[in-house]
Coordinates of C-alpha atoms and ligand atoms in Angstrom, one line a residue:
M18 CA -31.7 2.6 -54.0
N19 CA -28.8 0.7 -55.7
M20 CA -29.3 -3.0 -54.7
N21 CA -25.6 -3.4 -54.2
E22 CA -25.5 -0.6 -51.6
R23 CA -25.0 -1.7 -48.0
R24 CA -27.7 -0.5 -45.7
V25 CA -27.0 1.1 -42.3
L26 CA -29.6 2.0 -39.7
I27 CA -28.6 4.8 -37.3
S28 CA -30.6 5.3 -34.2
G29 CA -30.6 8.9 -33.0
A30 CA -30.6 12.1 -35.1
S31 CA -28.4 14.3 -33.0
I32 CA -24.7 15.2 -33.3
A33 CA -23.2 11.7 -33.4
G34 CA -25.9 10.2 -35.6
L35 CA -26.1 13.0 -38.2
A36 CA -22.3 13.3 -38.5
C37 CA -22.1 9.5 -38.9
A38 CA -24.8 9.6 -41.6
Y39 CA -22.9 12.2 -43.5
W40 CA -19.6 10.1 -43.5
L41 CA -21.3 6.8 -44.2
R42 CA -23.1 8.3 -47.2
R43 CA -19.7 9.6 -48.5
H44 CA -18.4 6.1 -48.2
G45 CA -21.2 4.8 -50.3
F46 CA -23.7 3.4 -47.8
S47 CA -27.5 3.7 -47.9
V48 CA -28.5 5.3 -44.6
T49 CA -31.8 5.1 -42.7
I50 CA -32.2 7.2 -39.4
V51 CA -34.7 6.4 -36.7
E52 CA -35.3 9.2 -34.2
I53 CA -37.7 9.0 -31.3
A54 CA -38.7 12.7 -31.5
P55 CA -40.9 14.1 -34.3
S56 CA -37.8 15.8 -35.8
P57 CA -34.2 16.4 -34.9
R58 CA -34.5 17.7 -31.3
P59 CA -33.9 21.4 -30.7
G60 CA -32.7 22.8 -27.4
G61 CA -29.8 22.6 -25.1
Q62 CA -27.2 25.2 -24.2
A63 CA -24.1 26.0 -26.0
V64 CA -21.7 23.1 -27.0
D65 CA -18.0 23.6 -27.7
L66 CA -16.4 22.9 -31.0
R67 CA -12.8 22.3 -30.0
G68 CA -9.8 20.2 -30.9
A69 CA -10.4 17.1 -33.0
G70 CA -14.2 17.8 -33.0
R71 CA -13.5 21.1 -34.8
T72 CA -11.2 19.1 -37.3
V73 CA -14.1 16.8 -38.2
I74 CA -16.4 19.7 -38.8
D75 CA -13.7 21.2 -41.0
R76 CA -13.4 18.0 -43.0
M77 CA -17.2 18.1 -43.5
G78 CA -16.8 21.5 -45.0
L79 CA -18.8 23.1 -42.2
L80 CA -16.3 25.2 -40.4
N81 CA -17.4 28.5 -41.9
G82 CA -21.0 27.6 -41.4
A83 CA -20.3 26.8 -37.8
R84 CA -18.4 30.0 -37.2
A85 CA -21.4 31.9 -38.8
I86 CA -23.8 30.5 -36.2
G87 CA -21.3 30.7 -33.3
L88 CA -22.3 32.7 -30.2
E89 CA -20.6 35.9 -29.1
Q90 CA -19.3 34.9 -25.8
A91 CA -17.2 37.3 -23.6
G92 CA -16.4 34.5 -21.1
M93 CA -17.6 32.7 -18.0
S94 CA -18.1 34.3 -14.7
W95 CA -19.1 33.2 -11.2
V96 CA -21.4 35.6 -9.4
D97 CA -22.8 35.8 -5.9
A98 CA -26.5 36.2 -4.9
H99 CA -26.3 40.0 -5.6
G100 CA -24.9 39.5 -9.1
Q101 CA -21.4 40.6 -8.0
T102 CA -18.6 38.8 -10.0
R103 CA -16.5 36.5 -7.8
A104 CA -14.3 35.0 -10.5
A105 CA -14.1 35.3 -14.3
M106 CA -12.6 33.5 -17.2
P107 CA -12.6 35.5 -20.5
T108 CA -13.0 33.5 -23.7
D109 CA -9.5 34.2 -24.9
A110 CA -7.9 33.2 -21.5
F111 CA -6.4 30.0 -23.0
G112 CA -6.2 31.1 -26.6
G113 CA -9.8 30.2 -27.2
E114 CA -9.3 26.6 -25.9
G115 CA -10.3 27.1 -22.3
F116 CA -13.6 26.7 -20.5
I117 CA -15.3 28.7 -23.2
S118 CA -14.0 27.6 -26.6
E119 CA -13.4 29.9 -29.5
I120 CA -16.5 28.3 -31.3
E121 CA -19.5 27.8 -29.1
I122 CA -22.7 26.9 -30.8
L123 CA -26.2 26.3 -29.5
R124 CA -26.7 22.6 -29.5
G125 CA -29.9 22.9 -31.5
D126 CA -28.2 25.1 -34.1
L127 CA -25.4 22.6 -34.5
V128 CA -27.9 19.8 -35.0
D129 CA -29.7 21.9 -37.6
L130 CA -26.4 22.6 -39.4
L131 CA -25.7 18.9 -39.6
Y132 CA -29.3 18.1 -40.6
Q133 CA -29.4 20.7 -43.4
Q134 CA -26.2 19.4 -44.9
L135 CA -27.5 15.9 -45.2
G136 CA -30.2 17.0 -47.6
D137 CA -32.1 14.3 -49.6
G138 CA -31.1 10.7 -49.9
I139 CA -31.6 9.6 -46.3
E140 CA -34.6 7.5 -45.3
W141 CA -36.1 9.0 -42.1
I142 CA -38.2 7.3 -39.5
F143 CA -39.3 9.9 -36.9
N144 CA -41.5 9.3 -33.8
D145 CA -40.2 5.8 -33.6
T146 CA -37.7 3.6 -31.8
I147 CA -36.0 0.2 -32.2
T148 CA -37.7 -2.4 -30.0
E149 CA -35.7 -5.5 -31.0
L150 CA -32.4 -6.4 -32.8
A151 CA -31.7 -9.9 -34.0
Q152 CA -28.5 -10.4 -35.8
S153 CA -26.9 -13.2 -37.8
S154 CA -23.4 -13.3 -39.4
N155 CA -24.8 -11.5 -42.5
Y156 CA -27.4 -9.0 -41.4
V157 CA -29.4 -7.4 -38.6
N158 CA -33.2 -7.8 -38.4
V159 CA -34.7 -4.7 -36.8
T160 CA -38.2 -4.4 -35.2
F161 CA -39.6 -0.9 -34.6
R162 CA -42.3 0.3 -32.4
G163 CA -44.3 1.6 -35.3
A164 CA -42.6 1.1 -38.7
R165 CA -42.5 -2.3 -40.5
P166 CA -39.5 -4.5 -39.6
Q167 CA -36.5 -4.2 -41.9
R168 CA -33.1 -5.8 -42.5
F169 CA -29.9 -3.9 -42.5
D170 CA -26.2 -4.7 -42.9
F171 CA -25.2 -2.7 -39.8
V172 CA -26.9 -0.9 -37.0
I173 CA -25.3 2.2 -35.3
G174 CA -26.5 3.3 -31.9
A175 CA -26.2 7.1 -31.7
D176 CA -29.2 7.5 -29.4
G177 CA -27.6 9.1 -26.4
L178 CA -27.3 8.4 -22.7
H179 CA -30.3 6.1 -22.6
S180 CA -29.6 4.3 -25.8
A181 CA -32.1 1.8 -27.0
V182 CA -29.5 0.1 -29.2
R183 CA -27.2 -0.4 -26.2
T184 CA -30.0 -2.0 -24.2
A185 CA -31.1 -4.2 -27.1
A186 CA -27.6 -5.4 -28.1
F187 CA -25.3 -5.0 -25.0
G188 CA -27.4 -5.2 -21.9
R189 CA -29.0 -3.2 -19.0
E190 CA -28.4 0.5 -18.8
E191 CA -27.5 0.2 -15.1
D192 CA -24.4 -1.9 -16.1
F193 CA -23.0 0.9 -18.3
V194 CA -24.3 4.3 -17.1
H195 CA -22.5 5.6 -13.9
P196 CA -24.6 8.5 -12.5
L197 CA -22.8 11.5 -11.2
G198 CA -25.5 12.4 -8.7
L199 CA -26.0 15.7 -10.6
Y200 CA -29.3 16.5 -12.3
T201 CA -29.6 19.3 -14.8
A202 CA -32.5 21.1 -16.6
W203 CA -31.7 23.0 -19.8
F204 CA -34.2 25.5 -21.3
T205 CA -34.6 28.8 -23.0
A206 CA -35.5 31.8 -20.8
P207 CA -36.1 35.5 -21.5
A208 CA -33.0 37.7 -22.0
F209 CA -31.2 39.1 -19.0
E210 CA -29.9 42.6 -19.9
E211 CA -26.9 42.6 -17.5
L212 CA -25.3 39.5 -19.2
D213 CA -23.3 41.6 -21.7
N214 CA -22.3 38.3 -23.5
W215 CA -21.0 36.6 -20.3
Y216 CA -22.0 33.1 -19.2
Q217 CA -22.9 33.7 -15.6
L218 CA -23.1 30.9 -13.0
Y219 CA -24.5 31.2 -9.5
N220 CA -23.5 28.5 -6.9
H221 CA -25.6 28.0 -3.9
T222 CA -24.9 25.8 -0.9
G223 CA -26.2 22.3 -1.1
G224 CA -24.7 21.7 -4.6
L225 CA -27.1 24.0 -6.4
V226 CA -26.1 25.8 -9.6
A227 CA -28.1 28.2 -11.7
S228 CA -26.7 29.6 -14.9
I229 CA -27.7 31.9 -17.8
R230 CA -25.8 32.7 -21.0
P231 CA -26.7 34.6 -24.1
G232 CA -28.8 32.8 -26.8
S233 CA -28.7 33.4 -30.5
Q234 CA -31.6 35.9 -30.3
P235 CA -31.4 39.2 -28.4
S236 CA -34.8 38.3 -26.8
E237 CA -33.6 35.0 -25.2
S238 CA -31.0 33.5 -22.9
K239 CA -30.1 29.9 -22.3
A240 CA -30.6 28.7 -18.8
A241 CA -29.6 25.7 -16.7
L242 CA -30.6 24.6 -13.2
S243 CA -28.5 21.8 -11.6
F244 CA -28.7 20.1 -8.2
R245 CA -26.8 17.3 -6.5
T246 CA -28.1 14.4 -4.7
R247 CA -26.8 13.0 -1.4
P248 CA -24.7 9.8 -1.7
G249 CA -27.0 6.9 -2.3
E250 CA -30.1 9.1 -2.8
R251 CA -32.2 8.3 -5.8
V252 CA -34.5 10.9 -7.1
G253 CA -37.8 9.3 -7.9
H254 CA -39.0 11.0 -11.1
D255 CA -40.4 10.0 -14.4
R256 CA -37.9 10.8 -17.2
R257 CA -40.7 11.6 -19.5
D258 CA -43.0 13.5 -17.1
R259 CA -42.2 17.2 -17.1
A260 CA -44.5 18.1 -14.3
S261 CA -42.6 15.9 -11.8
Q262 CA -39.3 17.3 -13.0
I263 CA -40.5 20.9 -12.5
A264 CA -41.8 19.9 -9.0
L265 CA -38.3 18.5 -8.2
L266 CA -36.7 21.8 -9.3
E267 CA -39.1 23.8 -7.3
D268 CA -38.5 21.7 -4.3
R269 CA -34.7 22.0 -4.5
F270 CA -34.5 25.6 -5.6
G271 CA -37.3 27.0 -3.5
G272 CA -36.2 30.2 -1.6
V273 CA -32.9 30.4 -3.5
G274 CA -32.0 34.0 -4.6
W275 CA -30.3 35.6 -7.6
H276 CA -32.4 35.1 -10.8
V277 CA -33.7 31.7 -9.7
P278 CA -37.4 32.6 -9.2
R279 CA -37.4 34.0 -12.8
L280 CA -35.7 30.9 -14.1
L281 CA -38.1 28.6 -12.4
E282 CA -41.0 30.5 -14.0
A283 CA -39.3 30.2 -17.4
A284 CA -38.7 26.5 -17.0
R285 CA -42.5 25.9 -16.5
S286 CA -43.3 27.2 -20.0
A287 CA -40.1 26.6 -22.1
S288 CA -40.8 24.7 -25.3
D289 CA -37.3 23.2 -25.3
F290 CA -37.1 22.0 -21.6
S291 CA -34.9 19.0 -21.1
F292 CA -34.0 17.3 -17.8
D293 CA -31.7 14.4 -16.9
E294 CA -29.2 13.1 -14.5
M295 CA -25.6 13.3 -15.8
G296 CA -23.8 10.0 -16.1
K297 CA -20.6 8.6 -17.6
V298 CA -21.1 5.7 -20.0
Q299 CA -18.4 3.0 -19.8
L300 CA -18.4 -0.2 -21.9
S301 CA -15.4 -2.5 -22.4
R302 CA -16.3 -2.8 -26.1
W303 CA -18.4 -0.6 -28.4
W304 CA -19.4 -3.2 -30.9
N305 CA -21.1 -6.5 -30.9
G306 CA -21.2 -8.3 -34.3
R307 CA -22.8 -5.9 -36.8
I308 CA -24.0 -3.4 -34.2
A309 CA -21.8 -0.5 -32.9
L310 CA -22.2 2.5 -30.6
I311 CA -21.0 6.0 -31.0
G312 CA -21.3 9.3 -29.1
D313 CA -23.0 9.4 -25.7
A314 CA -24.5 6.0 -26.2
A315 CA -21.0 4.5 -26.3
A316 CA -19.0 6.8 -24.1
C317 CA -20.7 9.9 -22.6
P318 CA -18.1 11.9 -20.9
T319 CA -20.8 14.2 -19.4
P320 CA -21.3 17.9 -20.2
L321 CA -18.8 18.6 -17.4
S322 CA -16.0 17.5 -19.7
G323 CA -16.8 20.1 -22.4
L324 CA -15.9 17.3 -24.8
G325 CA -19.2 15.5 -25.4
T326 CA -19.6 17.1 -28.9
S327 CA -16.0 16.3 -29.8
V328 CA -16.3 12.7 -28.7
A329 CA -19.5 12.4 -30.7
L330 CA -18.0 13.9 -33.9
V331 CA -14.7 12.0 -33.6
G332 CA -16.5 8.7 -33.0
A333 CA -18.8 9.2 -35.9
Y334 CA -16.0 10.1 -38.3
V335 CA -13.6 7.3 -37.3
L336 CA -16.3 4.6 -37.2
A337 CA -17.5 5.5 -40.7
G338 CA -14.0 5.9 -42.0
E339 CA -12.9 2.5 -40.7
L340 CA -16.0 0.8 -41.9
G341 CA -15.0 2.0 -45.4
D342 CA -16.8 -0.2 -47.9
G343 CA -18.1 -2.5 -45.1
S344 CA -16.2 -5.6 -46.3
D345 CA -14.5 -6.3 -43.0
H346 CA -16.7 -4.9 -40.4
A347 CA -15.2 -6.8 -37.5
A348 CA -11.7 -5.4 -38.2
A349 CA -13.2 -1.9 -38.8
F350 CA -15.2 -1.8 -35.5
A351 CA -12.2 -3.1 -33.6
A352 CA -10.0 -0.4 -35.2
Y353 CA -12.6 2.3 -34.3
D354 CA -12.6 1.1 -30.7
R355 CA -8.8 1.1 -30.5
L356 CA -8.3 4.5 -32.0
V357 CA -11.0 6.4 -30.2
R358 CA -10.8 4.8 -26.7
P359 CA -7.8 6.8 -25.4
Y360 CA -9.4 10.0 -26.5
V361 CA -12.7 9.1 -24.7
E362 CA -10.8 8.1 -21.6
G363 CA -9.0 11.5 -21.5
A364 CA -12.4 13.3 -21.9
Q365 CA -14.0 11.2 -19.1
Q366 CA -11.0 11.9 -16.8
L367 CA -11.3 15.6 -17.6
A368 CA -15.0 15.6 -16.4
G369 CA -14.1 14.4 -12.9
G370 CA -17.0 14.5 -10.5
P371 CA -19.6 17.1 -9.8
G372 CA -17.7 18.7 -6.9
G373 CA -15.9 21.3 -9.0
Y374 CA -19.1 22.4 -10.8
A375 CA -21.5 22.2 -7.9
P376 CA -19.7 22.5 -4.5
M377 CA -21.7 21.7 -1.4
T378 CA -20.6 24.2 1.2
A379 CA -19.9 27.9 1.3
L380 CA -16.3 27.2 2.0
A381 CA -16.0 24.9 -1.0
I382 CA -17.8 27.5 -3.2
R383 CA -15.2 30.1 -2.2
F384 CA -12.4 27.7 -2.8
M385 CA -13.7 26.9 -6.3
Q386 CA -14.0 30.5 -7.2
A387 CA -10.5 31.3 -5.9
S388 CA -9.2 28.4 -8.1
M389 CA -10.9 29.9 -11.1
S390 CA -9.4 33.3 -10.4
W391 CA -6.0 31.6 -10.4
A392 CA -6.5 29.3 -13.3
T393 CA -4.8 31.6 -15.8
R394 CA -1.8 32.2 -13.6
W395 CA 1.3 30.3 -12.5
P396 CA 1.3 27.5 -11.2
M397 CA -2.3 26.6 -12.2
R398 CA -2.0 27.7 -15.8
G399 CA 0.3 24.8 -17.0
F400 CA -1.9 22.3 -15.3
M401 CA -5.0 23.7 -16.9
E402 CA -3.4 23.9 -20.4
K403 CA -2.5 20.2 -20.1
Q404 CA -6.2 19.5 -19.3
F405 CA -7.6 21.5 -22.2
S406 CA -5.1 19.9 -24.7
K407 CA -7.0 16.6 -24.2
A408 CA -9.5 18.0 -26.8
S409 CA -6.8 17.5 -29.5
D410 CA -5.3 14.3 -28.2
I411 CA -6.0 12.0 -31.2
D412 CA -4.3 11.7 -34.6
L413 CA -7.3 11.6 -36.9
P414 CA -6.7 9.4 -40.0
D415 CA -7.6 11.0 -43.3
Y416 CA -10.5 8.8 -44.6
T417 CA -11.6 11.3 -47.3
P418 CA -13.0 9.2 -50.1
A419 CA -11.5 9.9 -53.5
Ligands
LIG685 C1 -32.4 18.0 -25.9 C2 -31.0 17.8 -25.5 C3 -30.3 18.9 -24.9 C4 -28.9 18.9 -24.6 N1 -28.3 20.0 -24.1 C5 -27.0 19.9 -23.8 C6 -26.3 21.1 -23.3 O1 -26.9 22.1 -23.1 N2 -25.0 21.0 -23.0 C7 -24.3 19.8 -23.3 O2 -23.1 19.8 -23.1 N3 -24.9 18.7 -23.8 C8 -26.2 18.8 -24.1 N4 -26.9 17.6 -24.6 C9 -26.1 16.4 -24.8 C10 -25.2 16.6 -26.0 O3 -26.0 16.8 -27.2 C11 -24.4 15.3 -26.1 O4 -23.7 15.0 -24.9 C12 -23.3 15.2 -27.2 O5 -23.4 16.2 -28.1 C13 -23.3 13.9 -27.8 O6 -24.3 13.8 -28.8 P1 -25.0 12.4 -29.1 O7 -25.5 12.6 -30.5 O8 -24.2 11.2 -28.9 O9 -26.2 12.3 -28.1 P2 -27.5 13.2 -27.9 O10 -27.2 14.6 -28.3 O11 -28.0 13.0 -26.5 O12 -28.6 12.6 -29.0 C14 -29.2 11.4 -28.9 C15 -30.4 11.4 -29.9 O13 -31.0 10.2 -29.9 C16 -32.4 10.3 -29.8 N5 -32.9 9.2 -29.1 C17 -32.9 8.9 -27.8 N6 -33.5 7.7 -27.6 C18 -33.9 7.2 -28.8 C19 -34.5 6.0 -29.2 N7 -34.9 5.1 -28.3 N8 -34.7 5.8 -30.6 C20 -34.3 6.8 -31.5 N9 -33.7 7.9 -31.1 C21 -33.5 8.1 -29.8 C22 -32.6 11.6 -29.0 O14 -33.8 12.2 -29.2 C23 -31.4 12.5 -29.6 O15 -31.9 13.1 -30.8 C24 -28.2 17.7 -24.9 C25 -28.9 16.6 -25.5 C26 -30.2 16.6 -25.8 C27 -30.9 15.4 -26.5

């Protein structure tokens, strides 16, 4: 390592963290990444590459690579318990910028694309987490659970909804994470022949949603099971205990039709099972001294927005670009916050609440399906287009280093 290089520690090796590492390296920083998992985490359903997020991928030289691993998606359809289609939205309904975007990639494949591009030159600390951050005006001393303590010029929290950096440098999770009362499990399931490239969702009364969509292999599909809680209800589960999460799903989805029994069976053995409550993250400032937050850690708009990936990529790109050579980090972090905040607010507004995705009553389900059938027609179309345009609602400065 060049002794004059400034050292940055990034916590979290997912979309925000890996993209930020790429740009910080291009701006001349020496980058270390700490990730709690043994490797960049696979799994998840498809994420959308749209608007400004797609621009960042393009500026990283990855657009062709992203297209090459994109999924073939016919569109999104809402079905009843017998599999009959009640409403449908083809991929090209809004010129490829609608509910299903023109480029949809499995989350794990996008993470892998970003990881492969980084190549050598990053110091990796897997299976570990930050336990303490102590900063002075010139550096941050970092203590890890396993690795030896180290000193960095800057620390970036890209460690998602339950960010350890945010807790260490900003305060308690409860002060920043606003739960939606909607829990979701994502996992890989066997293929369902009748999908025909459609992303199918089945809504059941009580705020239950089961969905399946094509995976990247003919033998698999990507599944999700979501349920809502009643106002004020807290679901007592251990975030790291899969057995209690499966028990919760079995309790909520017991006796529900469509493909749900098959999905529950797949959830029990899936190697990429993940489960969490959705929540919006809101902080009045994304930096504190030499420590800054990006992606879900800073501003999770929830998967309901369809913009979580774009928010992560845009935040990573702008933060690294503004930091430049690191000589005036306070001005850089403030500029990052000012530039990205309106974009994030648009994304969080777009997400709304869980009602549109997981209606509670049979009447509300029928109303939602009717709205989807009308979405591409007057007068709904103009409103919907305005909503989807939020994905591009930021002028991205060109920070490309010479
Ligand atoms: C396994 C998984 C599956 C997902 N599936 C979907 C999906 O299907 N659809 C969707 O819209 N969104 C999904 N998401 C969320 C989506 O990836 C993000 O909303 C979005 O892309 C923003 O990315 P991010 O990098 O900010 O956060 P995330 O993608 O959440 O990444 C955070 C990273 O930080 C790591 N981490 C967490 N805690 C620590 C710690 N203490 N120390 C070090 N590292 C830590 C995590 O392991 C992860 O690699 C999923 C996230 C994960 C982790």
